[in-house]
Amino acid sequence: MTFAERLSRAQHLSGSLVCVGLDPDPAKLPKDLKGAPDRFADSLPLYAFNRRIVDATADIAAAYKPQIAFYSAVGAEDQLVASIRYIRERAPAALVILDAKRNDIGNTAEAYAREAFDRYGADAVTVNPYMGEDSVRPFLARPEHGAILLCRTSNPGAKDFQDLSSDGLPLYRRVAERAAQHWNQNRNLMLVVGATYPREMAELRQAHPEVSFLVPGIGAQGGDLDATLEAGLDAHGAGLLINSSRGIIYAGGGSAAAIRAAAVELAAAINRGRAAHTPPQPAQAAGTV
Ligand code: OMP
């Protein structure tokens, strides 16, 4: 199955556009998990926390996005591997996006692609496009795996370079243009577009109606969900994977019930917005997401 097919299948089967961010911060782990028996008993209980999150959201997450820094910073890559295997068991249709923002010269980028897709078994990886085409190609070479390029990031400093004019267009627009027109032959490329910049998202959607966006910034970073949906949905009411990490996993101190409630509420709010912002489809199949 190609990456594009996997993405659309994951959204269809979950009935949602939600991506759950697996960013376990040692300082914020649920109290009841500290010291809980686990196969990684000598380490922080990241795997136990992730199992809780996955169990609570398996039927409503289109994707999971572990940010590698939360694991590598504490030497817990083995718990990341185990967490991804657990997602495969409990939510086999969900996409796994390794958020690693990798890149380098070609042969090193190839090693990074093997890290994401072979070592961790991720479906997609976030990639920094700054080094250009040869650095991005290794991540796009496998049609069944995806690369998600930083385009308009969600942070305040996004403006520093991404807004600089490049032949009359801001740099983030040039990244999107190059990606969509020249790098997406396998239809396995997505763009990171932050929910904190709905005006820029609307421009990008208008210029690139066919490209899917990974959208961080909802929840803890204060992005406006309704403005995001209005700006970013494609003509079919899809085209987005909307991530929330802290807003879901630390809800209610990280209890299973609160995690589930936060994910269900986000999925429902997104689907209400989709109904409001999607033009009627000529022959929409029942249940299509
Ligand atoms: P919360 O703010 O807790 O929902 O987390 C957002 C997640 O998305 C973190 O894992 C970030 O590393 C990631 N992210 C951004 O916040 N902004 C971006 O522009 C890009 C990403 C990303 O690539 O996922």
Coordinates of C-alpha atoms and ligand atoms in Angstrom, one line a residue:
M1 CA 0.0 0.0 0.0
T2 CA 1.4 3.4 -0.9
F3 CA 1.8 6.1 1.8
A4 CA -1.1 8.1 0.3
E5 CA -3.3 5.1 0.5
R6 CA -2.2 4.4 4.1
L7 CA -3.0 8.0 5.1
S8 CA -6.4 8.0 3.6
R9 CA -7.2 4.5 5.0
A10 CA -6.1 5.6 8.5
Q11 CA -8.3 8.6 8.4
H12 CA -11.2 6.6 7.0
L13 CA -11.0 3.8 9.5
S14 CA -10.6 6.1 12.6
G15 CA -13.2 8.5 11.3
S16 CA -10.9 11.3 12.4
L17 CA -8.0 13.6 11.4
V18 CA -6.4 13.4 14.9
C19 CA -2.7 12.7 15.4
V20 CA -1.8 12.0 19.0
G21 CA 1.6 13.2 19.9
L22 CA 3.6 10.8 22.1
D23 CA 5.9 13.3 23.9
P24 CA 6.4 11.9 27.4
D25 CA 8.2 14.5 29.5
P26 CA 9.8 12.9 32.6
A27 CA 8.7 15.8 34.7
K28 CA 5.0 15.3 33.8
L29 CA 4.5 11.6 33.9
P30 CA 1.4 10.5 35.7
K31 CA 2.0 9.9 39.4
D32 CA 0.4 6.5 39.5
L33 CA 2.8 5.2 36.8
K34 CA 6.0 6.0 38.7
G35 CA 7.4 2.8 40.0
A36 CA 4.8 0.7 38.3
P37 CA 6.1 -2.7 37.3
D38 CA 7.1 -2.7 33.7
R39 CA 9.6 -4.6 31.4
F40 CA 11.7 -1.4 31.5
A41 CA 11.7 -1.4 35.3
D42 CA 15.0 0.4 35.7
S43 CA 14.0 3.4 33.5
L44 CA 11.4 6.0 33.3
P45 CA 7.9 4.5 32.6
L46 CA 7.6 6.0 29.1
Y47 CA 6.5 2.7 27.5
A48 CA 3.9 2.2 30.2
F49 CA 2.6 5.8 29.7
N50 CA 2.4 5.3 25.9
R51 CA 0.5 2.0 26.3
R52 CA -2.0 3.9 28.4
I53 CA -2.3 6.6 25.7
V54 CA -2.6 4.1 22.9
D55 CA -5.2 2.0 24.7
A56 CA -7.2 5.1 25.4
T57 CA -7.2 6.4 21.8
A58 CA -6.7 3.4 19.5
D59 CA -10.1 3.7 17.9
I60 CA -10.0 7.4 17.3
A61 CA -6.4 8.2 16.3
A62 CA -5.6 8.4 12.6
A63 CA -1.9 8.7 13.6
Y64 CA 0.6 8.8 16.4
K65 CA 3.6 11.1 16.4
P66 CA 6.4 10.3 18.9
Q67 CA 9.0 13.1 19.1
I68 CA 12.3 11.3 19.3
A69 CA 13.9 13.8 21.6
F70 CA 11.8 12.7 24.5
Y71 CA 13.2 9.2 24.2
S72 CA 16.8 9.9 23.1
A73 CA 17.3 12.6 25.8
V74 CA 16.9 9.9 28.5
G75 CA 18.4 7.0 26.6
A76 CA 15.1 5.4 26.1
E77 CA 15.1 4.6 22.4
D78 CA 14.2 0.9 23.3
Q79 CA 11.0 2.2 24.8
L80 CA 10.2 4.1 21.6
V81 CA 10.7 0.9 19.6
A82 CA 8.5 -1.0 22.0
S83 CA 5.8 1.8 21.8
I84 CA 5.7 1.7 18.1
R85 CA 5.3 -2.1 18.1
Y86 CA 2.5 -1.6 20.6
I87 CA 0.8 0.9 18.3
R88 CA 1.0 -1.7 15.5
E89 CA -0.8 -4.3 17.7
R90 CA -3.5 -2.1 19.1
A91 CA -4.1 0.3 16.2
P92 CA -2.8 -1.4 13.1
A93 CA -4.3 1.1 10.7
A94 CA -2.9 4.2 12.4
L95 CA 0.1 5.9 10.9
V96 CA 3.2 6.2 12.9
I97 CA 5.1 9.5 12.3
L98 CA 8.6 9.7 13.8
D99 CA 9.1 13.3 14.6
A100 CA 12.9 13.7 14.2
K101 CA 13.2 16.6 11.9
R102 CA 16.1 14.9 10.2
N103 CA 18.4 15.8 7.4
D104 CA 21.9 15.9 6.1
I105 CA 23.9 15.3 2.9
G106 CA 22.6 12.4 0.7
N107 CA 24.4 9.3 2.2
T108 CA 23.8 10.5 5.8
A109 CA 20.2 11.3 4.9
E110 CA 19.9 7.7 3.6
A111 CA 21.1 6.5 7.0
Y112 CA 18.5 8.7 8.7
A113 CA 15.8 7.3 6.4
R114 CA 16.9 3.8 7.5
E115 CA 16.7 4.9 11.1
A116 CA 13.1 6.1 10.8
F117 CA 11.7 3.4 8.5
D118 CA 13.8 0.3 9.4
R119 CA 15.0 0.7 12.9
Y120 CA 11.9 2.3 14.3
G121 CA 9.4 1.0 11.7
A122 CA 7.8 4.4 11.2
D123 CA 5.5 5.2 8.3
A124 CA 6.7 8.7 7.9
V125 CA 9.3 11.0 9.3
T126 CA 9.5 14.8 9.7
V127 CA 12.3 16.3 7.5
N128 CA 14.0 19.6 7.4
P129 CA 14.1 20.8 3.7
Y130 CA 16.9 23.4 4.3
M131 CA 19.6 21.4 2.6
G132 CA 17.6 20.9 -0.6
E133 CA 16.6 18.3 -3.0
D134 CA 19.4 15.7 -2.7
S135 CA 19.0 15.7 1.1
V136 CA 15.3 15.2 0.9
R137 CA 15.2 12.4 -1.8
P138 CA 16.3 9.5 0.5
F139 CA 13.2 10.1 2.6
L140 CA 10.9 10.1 -0.5
A141 CA 12.4 7.1 -2.3
R142 CA 10.0 4.5 -0.8
P143 CA 6.4 5.0 -2.0
E144 CA 5.0 3.2 1.0
H145 CA 6.8 5.7 3.4
G146 CA 6.3 9.4 3.7
A147 CA 8.4 12.5 4.4
I148 CA 6.8 15.5 6.1
L149 CA 8.7 18.6 5.3
L150 CA 8.9 21.6 7.6
C151 CA 7.2 24.4 5.7
R152 CA 5.5 26.9 8.0
T153 CA 6.3 25.8 11.5
S154 CA 4.2 26.6 14.5
N155 CA 6.7 28.5 16.7
P156 CA 7.0 32.3 17.1
G157 CA 10.5 32.2 15.4
A158 CA 9.0 30.7 12.3
K159 CA 8.9 34.2 10.9
D160 CA 12.7 34.8 11.2
F161 CA 13.6 32.9 8.0
Q162 CA 10.4 31.4 6.6
D163 CA 9.0 34.9 5.8
L164 CA 12.1 36.1 4.0
S165 CA 11.3 36.9 0.4
S166 CA 12.7 34.6 -2.2
D167 CA 12.0 35.8 -5.8
G168 CA 8.9 37.6 -4.6
L169 CA 7.4 34.8 -2.4
P170 CA 8.1 34.1 1.2
L171 CA 10.5 31.2 1.7
Y172 CA 7.9 28.8 3.1
R173 CA 5.9 29.2 -0.1
R174 CA 9.0 28.3 -2.1
V175 CA 9.5 25.2 0.0
A176 CA 5.9 24.2 -0.7
E177 CA 6.2 25.0 -4.3
R178 CA 9.4 23.0 -4.9
A179 CA 8.1 20.1 -2.8
A180 CA 4.7 19.9 -4.5
Q181 CA 5.9 20.4 -8.1
H182 CA 9.2 18.5 -8.1
W183 CA 9.6 16.2 -5.2
N184 CA 6.2 14.5 -4.9
Q185 CA 6.2 12.0 -7.7
N186 CA 5.4 9.2 -5.3
R187 CA 2.6 11.3 -3.6
N188 CA 4.3 10.5 -0.3
L189 CA 5.1 14.1 0.8
M190 CA 3.3 16.2 3.3
L191 CA 4.0 19.6 4.7
V192 CA 4.2 20.8 8.3
V193 CA 2.0 23.8 8.6
G194 CA 1.3 25.2 12.1
A195 CA -2.2 25.9 13.4
T196 CA -0.8 29.1 14.8
Y197 CA -0.5 30.6 11.3
P198 CA -4.0 30.2 9.7
R199 CA -3.4 33.0 7.1
E200 CA -0.3 31.3 5.8
M201 CA -2.1 28.0 5.9
A202 CA -4.9 29.4 3.7
E203 CA -2.4 30.6 1.2
L204 CA -0.7 27.2 1.1
R205 CA -4.0 25.4 0.7
Q206 CA -5.0 27.6 -2.2
A207 CA -1.6 27.2 -3.9
H208 CA -1.4 23.4 -3.3
P209 CA -4.9 21.9 -3.1
E210 CA -3.6 18.3 -3.3
V211 CA -0.9 18.3 -0.6
S212 CA -1.7 17.1 2.9
F213 CA -0.6 19.1 5.9
L214 CA 0.6 17.9 9.3
V215 CA -0.7 20.5 11.7
P216 CA 0.9 21.0 15.1
G217 CA -0.1 23.8 17.4
I218 CA -3.6 22.9 18.6
G219 CA -3.9 22.6 22.3
A220 CA -0.9 23.7 24.3
Q221 CA 0.4 26.2 21.7
G222 CA -3.0 27.9 21.4
G223 CA -3.8 27.4 17.7
D224 CA -7.4 28.2 16.7
L225 CA -9.0 25.0 15.6
D226 CA -11.9 26.6 13.6
A227 CA -9.5 29.0 11.8
T228 CA -7.3 26.0 11.0
L229 CA -10.1 24.0 9.5
E230 CA -11.4 26.9 7.5
A231 CA -7.9 27.6 6.2
G232 CA -6.5 24.1 5.7
L233 CA -9.2 21.6 4.7
D234 CA -9.1 20.5 1.1
A235 CA -12.1 20.3 -1.2
H236 CA -13.0 16.8 0.2
G237 CA -13.0 18.0 3.9
A238 CA -9.6 16.2 4.5
G239 CA -6.0 17.0 3.7
L240 CA -5.0 17.5 7.3
L241 CA -3.6 15.5 10.2
I242 CA -4.1 17.6 13.3
N243 CA -1.6 16.9 16.1
S244 CA -2.0 17.5 19.7
S245 CA 0.5 16.2 22.2
R246 CA 0.4 17.9 25.6
G247 CA -3.3 18.8 25.2
I248 CA -4.2 15.1 25.1
I249 CA -1.5 13.1 27.0
Y250 CA -1.4 15.3 30.1
A251 CA -5.2 15.9 30.3
G252 CA -6.4 15.4 33.8
G253 CA -2.9 14.5 35.1
G254 CA -2.6 11.7 32.5
S255 CA -5.4 9.4 33.6
A256 CA -6.7 7.1 30.9
A257 CA -10.2 8.5 31.1
A258 CA -9.0 12.1 30.7
I259 CA -6.7 11.2 27.9
R260 CA -9.5 9.5 26.1
A261 CA -12.0 12.4 26.8
A262 CA -9.5 14.9 25.4
A263 CA -8.9 12.9 22.2
V264 CA -12.6 12.3 21.7
E265 CA -13.4 15.9 22.2
L266 CA -10.7 17.0 19.7
A267 CA -11.9 14.4 17.1
A268 CA -15.5 15.6 17.5
A269 CA -14.6 19.3 17.3
I270 CA -12.7 18.6 14.1
N271 CA -15.5 16.6 12.6
R272 CA -18.0 19.4 13.4
G273 CA -15.7 21.9 11.8
R274 CA -15.3 19.7 8.8
A275 CA -19.1 19.5 8.3
A276 CA -19.3 23.3 8.6
H277 CA -16.4 24.1 6.3
T278 CA -16.6 21.5 3.5
P279 CA -18.6 22.3 0.4
P280 CA -21.2 19.6 -0.4
Q281 CA -19.6 16.7 -2.3
P282 CA -21.3 15.7 -5.5
A283 CA -21.4 11.9 -4.8
Q284 CA -19.9 11.5 -1.4
A285 CA -19.8 7.9 -0.2
A286 CA -21.4 7.4 3.2
G287 CA -18.7 7.4 5.9
T288 CA -16.0 8.9 3.8
V289 CA -13.6 11.0 5.8
Ligands
OMP1 P1 2.1 20.2 21.7 O1 2.4 21.6 21.6 O2 2.3 19.6 23.0 O3 0.8 19.8 21.1 O4 3.2 19.4 20.8 C1 3.5 19.8 19.4 C2 4.3 18.7 18.8 O5 4.5 19.0 17.4 C3 5.7 18.6 19.4 O6 6.2 17.2 19.3 C4 6.6 19.5 18.5 O7 7.9 19.0 18.4 C5 5.9 19.2 17.1 N1 5.9 20.4 16.1 C6 5.6 21.6 16.5 O8 5.1 21.9 17.6 N2 5.7 22.7 15.6 C7 6.2 22.5 14.4 O9 6.3 23.4 13.6 C8 6.5 21.2 14.0 C9 6.3 20.1 14.8 C10 6.4 18.8 14.2 O10 7.2 18.6 13.3 O11 5.7 17.9 14.6

